[in-house]
Tab-separated table of C-alpha atoms in Angstrom:
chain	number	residue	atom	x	y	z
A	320	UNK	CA	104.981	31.645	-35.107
A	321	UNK	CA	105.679	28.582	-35.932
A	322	UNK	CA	107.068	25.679	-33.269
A	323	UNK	CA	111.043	26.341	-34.298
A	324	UNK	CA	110.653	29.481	-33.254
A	325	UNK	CA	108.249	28.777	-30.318
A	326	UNK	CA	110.927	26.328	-28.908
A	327	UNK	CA	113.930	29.392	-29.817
A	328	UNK	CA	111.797	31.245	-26.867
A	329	UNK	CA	112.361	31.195	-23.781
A	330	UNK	CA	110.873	29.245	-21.305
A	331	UNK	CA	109.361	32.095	-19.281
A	332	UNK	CA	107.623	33.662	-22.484
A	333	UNK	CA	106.826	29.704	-23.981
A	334	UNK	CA	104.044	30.044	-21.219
A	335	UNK	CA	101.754	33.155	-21.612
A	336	UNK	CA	101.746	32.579	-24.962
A	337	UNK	CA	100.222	29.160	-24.527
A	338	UNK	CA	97.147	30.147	-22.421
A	339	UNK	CA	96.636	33.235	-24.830
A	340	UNK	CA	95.965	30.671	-27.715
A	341	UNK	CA	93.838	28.496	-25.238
A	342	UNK	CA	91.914	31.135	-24.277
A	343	UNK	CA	91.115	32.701	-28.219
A	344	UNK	CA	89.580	29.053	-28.865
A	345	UNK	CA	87.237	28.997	-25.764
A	346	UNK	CA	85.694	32.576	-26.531
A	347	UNK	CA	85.703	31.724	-30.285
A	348	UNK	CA	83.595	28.640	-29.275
A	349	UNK	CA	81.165	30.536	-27.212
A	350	UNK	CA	80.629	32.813	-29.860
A	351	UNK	CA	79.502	30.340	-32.034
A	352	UNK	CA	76.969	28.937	-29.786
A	353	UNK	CA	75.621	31.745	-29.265
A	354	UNK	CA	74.794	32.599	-32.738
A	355	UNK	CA	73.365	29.333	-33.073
A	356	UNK	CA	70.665	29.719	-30.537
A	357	UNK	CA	69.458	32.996	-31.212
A	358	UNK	CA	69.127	31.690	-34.673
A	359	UNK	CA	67.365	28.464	-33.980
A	360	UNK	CA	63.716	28.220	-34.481
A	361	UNK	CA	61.678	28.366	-31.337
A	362	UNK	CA	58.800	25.428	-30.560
A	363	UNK	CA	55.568	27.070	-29.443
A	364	UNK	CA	54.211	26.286	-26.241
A	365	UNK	CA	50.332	24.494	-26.272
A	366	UNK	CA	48.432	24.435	-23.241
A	367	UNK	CA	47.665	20.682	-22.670
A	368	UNK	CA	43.505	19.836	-23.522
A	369	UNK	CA	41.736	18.242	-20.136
A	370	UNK	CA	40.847	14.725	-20.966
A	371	UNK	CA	37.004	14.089	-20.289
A	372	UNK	CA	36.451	11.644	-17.709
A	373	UNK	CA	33.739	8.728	-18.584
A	374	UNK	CA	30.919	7.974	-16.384
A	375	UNK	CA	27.681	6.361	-16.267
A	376	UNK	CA	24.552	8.125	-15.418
A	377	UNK	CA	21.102	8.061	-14.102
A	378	UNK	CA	17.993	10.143	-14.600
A	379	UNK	CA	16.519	11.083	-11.591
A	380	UNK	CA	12.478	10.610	-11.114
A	381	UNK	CA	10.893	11.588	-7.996
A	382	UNK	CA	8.071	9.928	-6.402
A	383	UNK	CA	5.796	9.496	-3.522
A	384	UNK	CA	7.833	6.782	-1.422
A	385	UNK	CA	6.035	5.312	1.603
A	386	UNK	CA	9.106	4.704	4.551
A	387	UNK	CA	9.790	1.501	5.978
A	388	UNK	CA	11.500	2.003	9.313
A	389	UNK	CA	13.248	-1.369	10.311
A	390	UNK	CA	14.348	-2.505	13.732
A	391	UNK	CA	14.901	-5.377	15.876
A	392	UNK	CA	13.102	-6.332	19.455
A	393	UNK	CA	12.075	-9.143	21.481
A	394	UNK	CA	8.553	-10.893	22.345
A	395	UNK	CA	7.059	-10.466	25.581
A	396	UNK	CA	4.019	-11.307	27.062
A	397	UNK	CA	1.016	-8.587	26.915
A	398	UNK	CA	-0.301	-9.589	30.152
A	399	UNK	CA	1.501	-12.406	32.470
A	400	UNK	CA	0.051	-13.226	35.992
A	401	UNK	CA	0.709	-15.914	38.797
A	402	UNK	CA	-2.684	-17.405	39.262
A	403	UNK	CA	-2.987	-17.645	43.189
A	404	UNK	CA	-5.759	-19.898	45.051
A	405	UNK	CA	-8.059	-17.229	47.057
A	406	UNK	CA	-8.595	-19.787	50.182
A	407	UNK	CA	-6.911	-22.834	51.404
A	408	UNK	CA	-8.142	-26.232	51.217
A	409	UNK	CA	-6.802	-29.808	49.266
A	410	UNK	CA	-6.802	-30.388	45.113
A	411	UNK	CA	-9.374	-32.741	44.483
A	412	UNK	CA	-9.225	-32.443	40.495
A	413	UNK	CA	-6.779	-30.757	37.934
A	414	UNK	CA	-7.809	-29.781	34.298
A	415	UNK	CA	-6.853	-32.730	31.956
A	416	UNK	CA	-5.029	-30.188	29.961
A	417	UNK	CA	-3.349	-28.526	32.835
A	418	UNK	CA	0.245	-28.773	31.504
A	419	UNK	CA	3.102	-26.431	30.601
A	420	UNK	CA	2.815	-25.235	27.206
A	421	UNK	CA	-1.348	-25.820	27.171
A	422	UNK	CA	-3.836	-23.273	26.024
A	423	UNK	CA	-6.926	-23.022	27.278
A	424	UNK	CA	-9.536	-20.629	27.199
A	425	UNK	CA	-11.028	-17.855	29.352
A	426	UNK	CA	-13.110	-19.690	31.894
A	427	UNK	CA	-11.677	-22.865	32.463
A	428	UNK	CA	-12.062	-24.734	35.093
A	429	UNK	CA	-8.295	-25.628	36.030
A	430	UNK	CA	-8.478	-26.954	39.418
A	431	UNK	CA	-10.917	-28.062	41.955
A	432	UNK	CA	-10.442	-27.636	45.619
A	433	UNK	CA	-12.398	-29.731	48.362
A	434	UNK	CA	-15.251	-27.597	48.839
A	435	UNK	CA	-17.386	-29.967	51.679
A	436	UNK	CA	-15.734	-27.547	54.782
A	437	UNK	CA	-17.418	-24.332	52.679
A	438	UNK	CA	-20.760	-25.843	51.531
A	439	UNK	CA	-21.183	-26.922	55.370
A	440	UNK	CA	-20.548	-23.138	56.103
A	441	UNK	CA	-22.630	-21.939	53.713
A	442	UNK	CA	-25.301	-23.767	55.053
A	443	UNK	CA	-24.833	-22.496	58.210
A	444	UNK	CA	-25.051	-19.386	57.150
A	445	UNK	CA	-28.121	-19.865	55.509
A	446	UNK	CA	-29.683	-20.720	58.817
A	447	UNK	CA	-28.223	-17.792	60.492
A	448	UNK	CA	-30.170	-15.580	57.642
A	449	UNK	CA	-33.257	-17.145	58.669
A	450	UNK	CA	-32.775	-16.960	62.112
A	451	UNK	CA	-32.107	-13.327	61.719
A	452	UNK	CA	-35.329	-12.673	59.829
A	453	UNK	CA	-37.394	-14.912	62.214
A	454	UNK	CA	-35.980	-12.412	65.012
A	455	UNK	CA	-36.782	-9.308	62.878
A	456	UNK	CA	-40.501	-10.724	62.565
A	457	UNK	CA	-40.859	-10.774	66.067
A	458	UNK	CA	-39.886	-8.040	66.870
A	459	UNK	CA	-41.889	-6.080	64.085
A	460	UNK	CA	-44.814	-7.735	65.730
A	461	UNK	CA	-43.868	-6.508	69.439
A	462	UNK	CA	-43.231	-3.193	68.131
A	463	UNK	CA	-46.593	-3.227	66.757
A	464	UNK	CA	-47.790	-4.005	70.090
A	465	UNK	CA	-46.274	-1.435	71.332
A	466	UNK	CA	-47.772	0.950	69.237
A	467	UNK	CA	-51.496	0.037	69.672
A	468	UNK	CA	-50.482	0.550	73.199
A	469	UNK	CA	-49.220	3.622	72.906
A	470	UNK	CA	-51.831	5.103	71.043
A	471	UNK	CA	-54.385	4.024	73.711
A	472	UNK	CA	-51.734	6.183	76.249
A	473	UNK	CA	-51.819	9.598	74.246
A	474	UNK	CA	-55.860	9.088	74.079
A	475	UNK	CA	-55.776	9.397	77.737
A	476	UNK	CA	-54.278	12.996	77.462
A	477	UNK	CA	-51.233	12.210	78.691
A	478	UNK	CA	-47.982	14.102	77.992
A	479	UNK	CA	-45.231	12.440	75.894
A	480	UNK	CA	-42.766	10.993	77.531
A	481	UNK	CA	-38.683	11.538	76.373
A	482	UNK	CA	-38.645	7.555	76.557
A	483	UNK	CA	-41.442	6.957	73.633
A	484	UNK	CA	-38.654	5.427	71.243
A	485	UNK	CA	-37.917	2.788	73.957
A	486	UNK	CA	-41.218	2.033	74.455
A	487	UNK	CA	-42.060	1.948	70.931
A	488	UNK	CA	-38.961	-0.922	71.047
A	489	UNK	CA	-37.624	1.433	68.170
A	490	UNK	CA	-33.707	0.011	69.124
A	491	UNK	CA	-34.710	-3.568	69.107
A	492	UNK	CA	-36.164	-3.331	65.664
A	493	UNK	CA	-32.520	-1.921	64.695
A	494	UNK	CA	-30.949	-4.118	66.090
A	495	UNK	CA	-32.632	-7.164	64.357
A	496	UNK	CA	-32.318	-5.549	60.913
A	497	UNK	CA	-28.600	-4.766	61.609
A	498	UNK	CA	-28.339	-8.980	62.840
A	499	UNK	CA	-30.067	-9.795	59.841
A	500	UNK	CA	-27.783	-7.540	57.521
A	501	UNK	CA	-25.247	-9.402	58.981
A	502	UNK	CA	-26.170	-13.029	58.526
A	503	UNK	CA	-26.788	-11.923	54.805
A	504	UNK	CA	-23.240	-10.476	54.511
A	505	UNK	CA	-21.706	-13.411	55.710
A	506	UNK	CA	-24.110	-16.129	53.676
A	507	UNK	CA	-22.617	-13.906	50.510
A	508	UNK	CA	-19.056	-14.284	52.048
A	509	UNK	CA	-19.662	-18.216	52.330
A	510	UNK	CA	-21.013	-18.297	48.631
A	511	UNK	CA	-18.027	-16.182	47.152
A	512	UNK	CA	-15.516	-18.736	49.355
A	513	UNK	CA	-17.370	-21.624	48.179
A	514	UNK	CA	-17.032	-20.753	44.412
A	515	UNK	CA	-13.619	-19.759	45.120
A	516	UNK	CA	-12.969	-23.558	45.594
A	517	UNK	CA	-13.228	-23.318	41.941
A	518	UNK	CA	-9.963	-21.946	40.438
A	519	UNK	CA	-10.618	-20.955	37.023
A	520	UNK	CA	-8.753	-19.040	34.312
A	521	UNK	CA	-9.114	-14.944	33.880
A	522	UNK	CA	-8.498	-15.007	30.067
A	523	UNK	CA	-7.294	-16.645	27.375
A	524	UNK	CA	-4.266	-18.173	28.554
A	525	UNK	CA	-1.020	-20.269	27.569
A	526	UNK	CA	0.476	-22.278	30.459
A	527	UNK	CA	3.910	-21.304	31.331
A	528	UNK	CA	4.270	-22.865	34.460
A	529	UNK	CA	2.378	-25.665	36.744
A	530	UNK	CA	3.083	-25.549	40.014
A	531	UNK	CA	0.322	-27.811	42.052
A	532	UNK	CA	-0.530	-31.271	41.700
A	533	UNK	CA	-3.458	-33.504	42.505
A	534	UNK	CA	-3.765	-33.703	46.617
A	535	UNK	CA	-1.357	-30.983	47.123
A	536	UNK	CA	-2.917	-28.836	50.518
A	537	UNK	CA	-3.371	-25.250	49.254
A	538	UNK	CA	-2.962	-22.508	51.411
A	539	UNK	CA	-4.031	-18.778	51.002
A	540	UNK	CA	-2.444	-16.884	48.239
A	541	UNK	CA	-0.663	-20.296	47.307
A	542	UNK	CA	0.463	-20.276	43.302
A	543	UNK	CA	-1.806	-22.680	41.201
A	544	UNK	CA	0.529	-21.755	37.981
A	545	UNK	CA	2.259	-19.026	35.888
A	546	UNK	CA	-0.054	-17.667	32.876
A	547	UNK	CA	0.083	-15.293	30.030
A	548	UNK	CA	-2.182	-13.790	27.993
A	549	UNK	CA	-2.167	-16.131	24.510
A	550	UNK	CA	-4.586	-13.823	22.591
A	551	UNK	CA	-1.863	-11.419	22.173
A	552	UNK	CA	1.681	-10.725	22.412
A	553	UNK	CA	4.367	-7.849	21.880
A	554	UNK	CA	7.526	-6.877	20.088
A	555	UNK	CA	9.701	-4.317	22.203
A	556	UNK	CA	11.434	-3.209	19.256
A	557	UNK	CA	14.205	-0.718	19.548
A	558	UNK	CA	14.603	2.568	16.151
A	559	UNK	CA	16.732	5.127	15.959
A	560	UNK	CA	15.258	8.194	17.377
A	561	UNK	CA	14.941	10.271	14.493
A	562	UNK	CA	12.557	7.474	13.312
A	563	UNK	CA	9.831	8.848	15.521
A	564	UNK	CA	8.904	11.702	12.831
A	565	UNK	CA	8.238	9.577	10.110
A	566	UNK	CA	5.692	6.821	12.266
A	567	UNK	CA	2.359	6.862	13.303
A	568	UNK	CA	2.108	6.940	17.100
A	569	UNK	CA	-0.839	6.249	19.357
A	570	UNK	CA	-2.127	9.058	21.602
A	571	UNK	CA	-1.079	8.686	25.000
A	572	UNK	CA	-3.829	6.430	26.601
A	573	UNK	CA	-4.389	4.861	23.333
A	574	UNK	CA	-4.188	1.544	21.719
A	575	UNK	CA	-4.816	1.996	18.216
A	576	UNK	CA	-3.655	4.291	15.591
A	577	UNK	CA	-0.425	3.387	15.240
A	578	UNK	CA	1.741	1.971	12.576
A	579	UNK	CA	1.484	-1.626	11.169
A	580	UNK	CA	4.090	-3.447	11.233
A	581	UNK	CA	5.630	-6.557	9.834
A	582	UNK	CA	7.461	-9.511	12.139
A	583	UNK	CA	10.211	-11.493	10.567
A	584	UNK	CA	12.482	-14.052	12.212
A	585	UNK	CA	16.021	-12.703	12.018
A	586	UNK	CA	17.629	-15.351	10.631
A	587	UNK	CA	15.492	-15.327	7.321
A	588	UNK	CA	14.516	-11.704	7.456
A	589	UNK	CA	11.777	-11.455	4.240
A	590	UNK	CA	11.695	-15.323	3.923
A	591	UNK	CA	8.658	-17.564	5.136
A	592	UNK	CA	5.480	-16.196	6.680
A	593	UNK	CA	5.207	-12.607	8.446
A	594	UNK	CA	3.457	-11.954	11.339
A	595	UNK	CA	1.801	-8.587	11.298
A	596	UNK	CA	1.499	-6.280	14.154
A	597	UNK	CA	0.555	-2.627	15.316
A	598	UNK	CA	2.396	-0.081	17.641
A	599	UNK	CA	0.391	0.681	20.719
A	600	UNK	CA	2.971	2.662	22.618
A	601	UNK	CA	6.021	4.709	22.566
A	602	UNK	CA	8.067	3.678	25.788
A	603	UNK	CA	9.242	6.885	28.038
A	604	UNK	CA	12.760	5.638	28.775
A	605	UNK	CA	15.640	5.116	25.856
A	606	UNK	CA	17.589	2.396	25.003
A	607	UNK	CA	21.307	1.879	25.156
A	608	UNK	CA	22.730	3.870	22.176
A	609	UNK	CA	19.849	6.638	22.260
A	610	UNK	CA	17.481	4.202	20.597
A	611	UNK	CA	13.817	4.892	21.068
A	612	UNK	CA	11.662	2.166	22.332
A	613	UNK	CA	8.442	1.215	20.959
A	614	UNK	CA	5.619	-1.657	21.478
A	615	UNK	CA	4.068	-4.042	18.709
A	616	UNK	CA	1.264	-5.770	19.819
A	617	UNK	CA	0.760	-8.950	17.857
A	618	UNK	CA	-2.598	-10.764	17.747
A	619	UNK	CA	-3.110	-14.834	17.904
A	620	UNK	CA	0.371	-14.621	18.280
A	621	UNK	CA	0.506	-18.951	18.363
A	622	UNK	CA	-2.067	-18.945	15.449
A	623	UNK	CA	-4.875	-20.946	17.754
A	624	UNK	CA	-7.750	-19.072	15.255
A	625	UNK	CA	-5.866	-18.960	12.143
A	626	UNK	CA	-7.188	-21.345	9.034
A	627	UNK	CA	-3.441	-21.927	7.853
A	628	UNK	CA	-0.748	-22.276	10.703
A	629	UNK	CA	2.597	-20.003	10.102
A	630	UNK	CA	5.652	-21.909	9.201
A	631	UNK	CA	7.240	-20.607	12.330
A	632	UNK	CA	6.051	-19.963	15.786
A	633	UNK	CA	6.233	-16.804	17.750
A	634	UNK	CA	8.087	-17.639	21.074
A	635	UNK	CA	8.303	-15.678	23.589
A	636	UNK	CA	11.842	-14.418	24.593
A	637	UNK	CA	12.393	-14.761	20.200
A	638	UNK	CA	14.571	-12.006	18.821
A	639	UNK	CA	13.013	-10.893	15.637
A	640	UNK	CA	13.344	-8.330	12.905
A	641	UNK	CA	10.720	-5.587	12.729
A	642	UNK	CA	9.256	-3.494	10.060
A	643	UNK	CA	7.540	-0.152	10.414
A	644	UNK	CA	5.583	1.306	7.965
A	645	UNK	CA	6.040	4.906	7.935
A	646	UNK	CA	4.524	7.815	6.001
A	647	UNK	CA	4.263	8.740	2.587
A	648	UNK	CA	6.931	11.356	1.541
A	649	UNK	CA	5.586	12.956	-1.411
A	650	UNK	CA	7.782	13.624	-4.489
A	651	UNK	CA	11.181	12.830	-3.184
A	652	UNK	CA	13.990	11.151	-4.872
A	653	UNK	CA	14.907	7.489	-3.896
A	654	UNK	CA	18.491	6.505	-4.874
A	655	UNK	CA	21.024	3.866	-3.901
A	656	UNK	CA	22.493	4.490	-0.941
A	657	UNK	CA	25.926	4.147	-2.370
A	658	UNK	CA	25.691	7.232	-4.588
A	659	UNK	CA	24.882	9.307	-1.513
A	660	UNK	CA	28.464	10.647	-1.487
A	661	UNK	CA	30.480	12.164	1.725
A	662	UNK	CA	28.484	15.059	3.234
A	663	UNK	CA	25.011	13.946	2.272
A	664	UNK	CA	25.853	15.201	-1.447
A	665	UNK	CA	25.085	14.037	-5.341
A	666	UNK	CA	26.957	14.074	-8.320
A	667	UNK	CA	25.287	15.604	-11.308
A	668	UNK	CA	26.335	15.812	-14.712
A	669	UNK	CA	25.466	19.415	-15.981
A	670	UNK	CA	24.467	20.265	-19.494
A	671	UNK	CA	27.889	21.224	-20.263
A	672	UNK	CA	29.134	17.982	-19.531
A	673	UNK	CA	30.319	18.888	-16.026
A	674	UNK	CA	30.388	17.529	-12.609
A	675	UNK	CA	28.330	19.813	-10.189
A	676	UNK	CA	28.539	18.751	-6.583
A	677	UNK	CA	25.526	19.280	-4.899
A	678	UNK	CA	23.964	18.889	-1.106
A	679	UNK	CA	20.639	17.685	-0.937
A	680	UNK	CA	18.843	17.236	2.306
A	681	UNK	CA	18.362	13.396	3.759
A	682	UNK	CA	14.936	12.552	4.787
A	683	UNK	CA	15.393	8.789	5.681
A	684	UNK	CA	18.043	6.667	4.828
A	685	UNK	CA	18.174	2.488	5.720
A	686	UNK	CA	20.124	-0.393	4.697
A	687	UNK	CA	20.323	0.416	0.874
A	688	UNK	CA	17.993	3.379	-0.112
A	689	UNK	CA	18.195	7.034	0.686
A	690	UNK	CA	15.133	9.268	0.423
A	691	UNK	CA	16.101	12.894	-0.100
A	692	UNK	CA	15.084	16.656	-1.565
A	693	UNK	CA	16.805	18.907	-3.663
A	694	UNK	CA	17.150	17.233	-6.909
A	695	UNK	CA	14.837	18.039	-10.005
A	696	UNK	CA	13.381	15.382	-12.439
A	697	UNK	CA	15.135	14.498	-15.070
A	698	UNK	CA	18.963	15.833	-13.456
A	699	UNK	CA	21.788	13.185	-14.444
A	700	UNK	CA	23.047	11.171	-11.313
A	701	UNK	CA	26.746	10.063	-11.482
A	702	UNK	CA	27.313	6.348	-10.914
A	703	UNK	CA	30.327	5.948	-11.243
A	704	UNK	CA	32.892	6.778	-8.791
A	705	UNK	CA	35.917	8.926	-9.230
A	706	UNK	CA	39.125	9.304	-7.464
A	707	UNK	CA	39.634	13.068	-7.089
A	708	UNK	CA	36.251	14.604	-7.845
A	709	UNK	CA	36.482	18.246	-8.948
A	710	UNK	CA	33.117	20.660	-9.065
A	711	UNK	CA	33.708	21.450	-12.746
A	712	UNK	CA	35.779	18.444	-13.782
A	713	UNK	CA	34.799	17.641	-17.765
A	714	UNK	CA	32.758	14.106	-17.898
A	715	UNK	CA	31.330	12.322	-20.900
A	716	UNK	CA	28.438	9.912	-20.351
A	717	UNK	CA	28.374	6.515	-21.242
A	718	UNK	CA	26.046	5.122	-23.725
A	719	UNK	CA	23.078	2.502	-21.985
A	720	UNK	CA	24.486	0.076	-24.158
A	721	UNK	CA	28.544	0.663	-23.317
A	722	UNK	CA	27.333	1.112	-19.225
A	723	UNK	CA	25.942	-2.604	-19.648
């Protein structure tokens, strides 16, 4: 039909015959796209290859690894005592060396009391001890007398009489040997006051505090000074608890046969001289923080014997870092403390080039080493760390050379 005799139409019929033509194109469209896809050639799908992941390894070697356990305490003194005067009387002479800070040894005469009131008494008592044997003499001899007498009496044939003690003088002669034990008991009492005049010191002692001067009056029990022992102090030195399996401990009751140990200061912990020490006792009471507490004693602690002086000296009230020496874990694996990953677990690289995520068991772990089981010789240990680990995952090793 052509558009003359489209227009000739009329208007009613112009319509339907429009869509009609609209609608032949659309479907003859479709058509053709149809055909055209179901004879277009199809791409194949390919399952994307995993890319291997590169890592640097380790072998692992085991070993016998001797544990250091390290803590930190503070020094106190072994022994400390107030060093009293045992009787009263006036300081008459001090040690020239009596001064805070001195050491002196066991012995010492550190001050002198006026001693004229107890030699005077000792002398008295002296005399009383003779007087009391004079009166046991005499009486020996009366009793003797008494005797002879006596023995005269029974040769008479007379019976014995219930009063033959008495006149034998039996309770006289006790009486002068109890007078003389007496006057000998108090002569020793007036020779142990008399040296007692004589304050000297029990051991080996540093000099904390002086607290009498020259012509000071002493009483009873009065404080001469404050003294420690200087032959030896201790480290109360604070380890976690688990720590306690892997040290040496003294018996209870026992001083030796613990662990040696090794005291740093703190503030240059393995720098300059160590002092070295032993653990005599495990403490019965915890620390804050569930910390066992142990004891390090320390000998010649301010170096008085030692040919070379330390470069620092052992205070007490110091803070210092301590080291245990624990014992020997035989063939166990020692690795950085950074590969031990979360959940006490290694990475391995398998044979097939594989990460295999594995839990060992922790022995002992400190600052930057962890000793553990469950590992073989020879196993590859993953150093390098990955963002989403995956048991399985494919790894390739890097060479020595490409790892430096």
């Amino acid at each position: 039909m052509t558009m003359k005799e489209e227009e000739a139409l009329p208007p009613r019929r112009r319509l339907p015959l429009r869509l009609l033509l609209i609608g032949l194109i659309l479907l003859a469209g479709m058509l053709g796209a149809y055909g055209l896809k179901k004879t277009a050639p199809r791409a194949q799908r390919v399952a994307p290859q995993p890319q291997a992941r590169w890592v640097a390894v380790r072998p692992v070697t085991l070993q016998d690894a001797q544990v250091e356990v390290r803590g930190f305490g503070q020094v106190v003194a072994a022994r400390q005592i107030e060093l009293k005067a045992q009787v009263a009387g006036e300081v008459v002479a001090l040690h020239p060396q009596f001064s805070e800070g001195a050491c002196l040894p066991a012995g010492t005469l550190l001050v002198q009391l006026d001693a004229r009131d107890y030699q005077l008494a000792l002398a008295q008592r002296e005399a009383a001890v003779r007087q009391a044997e004079a009166r046991l003499a005499l009486e020996e001899g009366q009793q003797q007398v008494a005797r002879q007498e006596w023995q005269r009496y029974q040769g008479s044939g007379q019976p014995l009489p219930e009063s033959a003690h008495l006149v034998l003088r039996q309770p006289q002669q006790e009486q002068a040997r109890a007078d003389l034990a007496s006057a000998r008991a108090a002569l020793q009492q007036a020779r142990l006051e008399l040296e007692r005049t004589a304050i000297r010191l029990p051991f080996d002692a540093l000099i904390l505090r002086q607290q009498v001067e020259q012509g000071a009056q002493l009483v009873g029990q009065g404080t001469v000074a404050t003294l420690v022992d200087s032959g030896t102090f201790e480290v109360e030195v604070t380890v976690p608890l688990d720590a306690l399996a892997l040290l040496d401990l003294p018996r209870p009751g026992h001083l030796t046969g613990g662990a040696e140990a090794r005291i740093e200061r703190t503030d240059r912990p393995g720098g300059g001289s160590a002092r070295q020490g032993q653990v005599i006792a495990l403490l019965g009471e915890l620390a804050d923080g569930r910390m066992a507490r142990l004891r390090v004693a320390v000998a010649d602690p301010l170096a008085l014997r030692a040919a070379t002086p330390p470069d620092w000296p052992l205070l007490l009230g110091d803070y210092v870092a301590v080291s245990l020496l624990g014992r020997l874990l035989p063939q166990v694996a020692v690795v950085p403390r950074a590969l031990l990953r979360d959940g006490d677990q290694l990475w391995l690289l398998t044979p097939q080039q594989t990460l295999e995520i594995r839990p060992v068991e922790v022995l002992w772990r400190d600052q930057h080493q962890v000793y553990l089981r469950g590992v073989v010789a020879g196993e590859q240990l993953v150093e390098t760390d990955l963002a989403a680990p995956v048991a399985g995952m494919a790894l390739r090793p890097l060479a020595p050379e490409d790892d430096a």
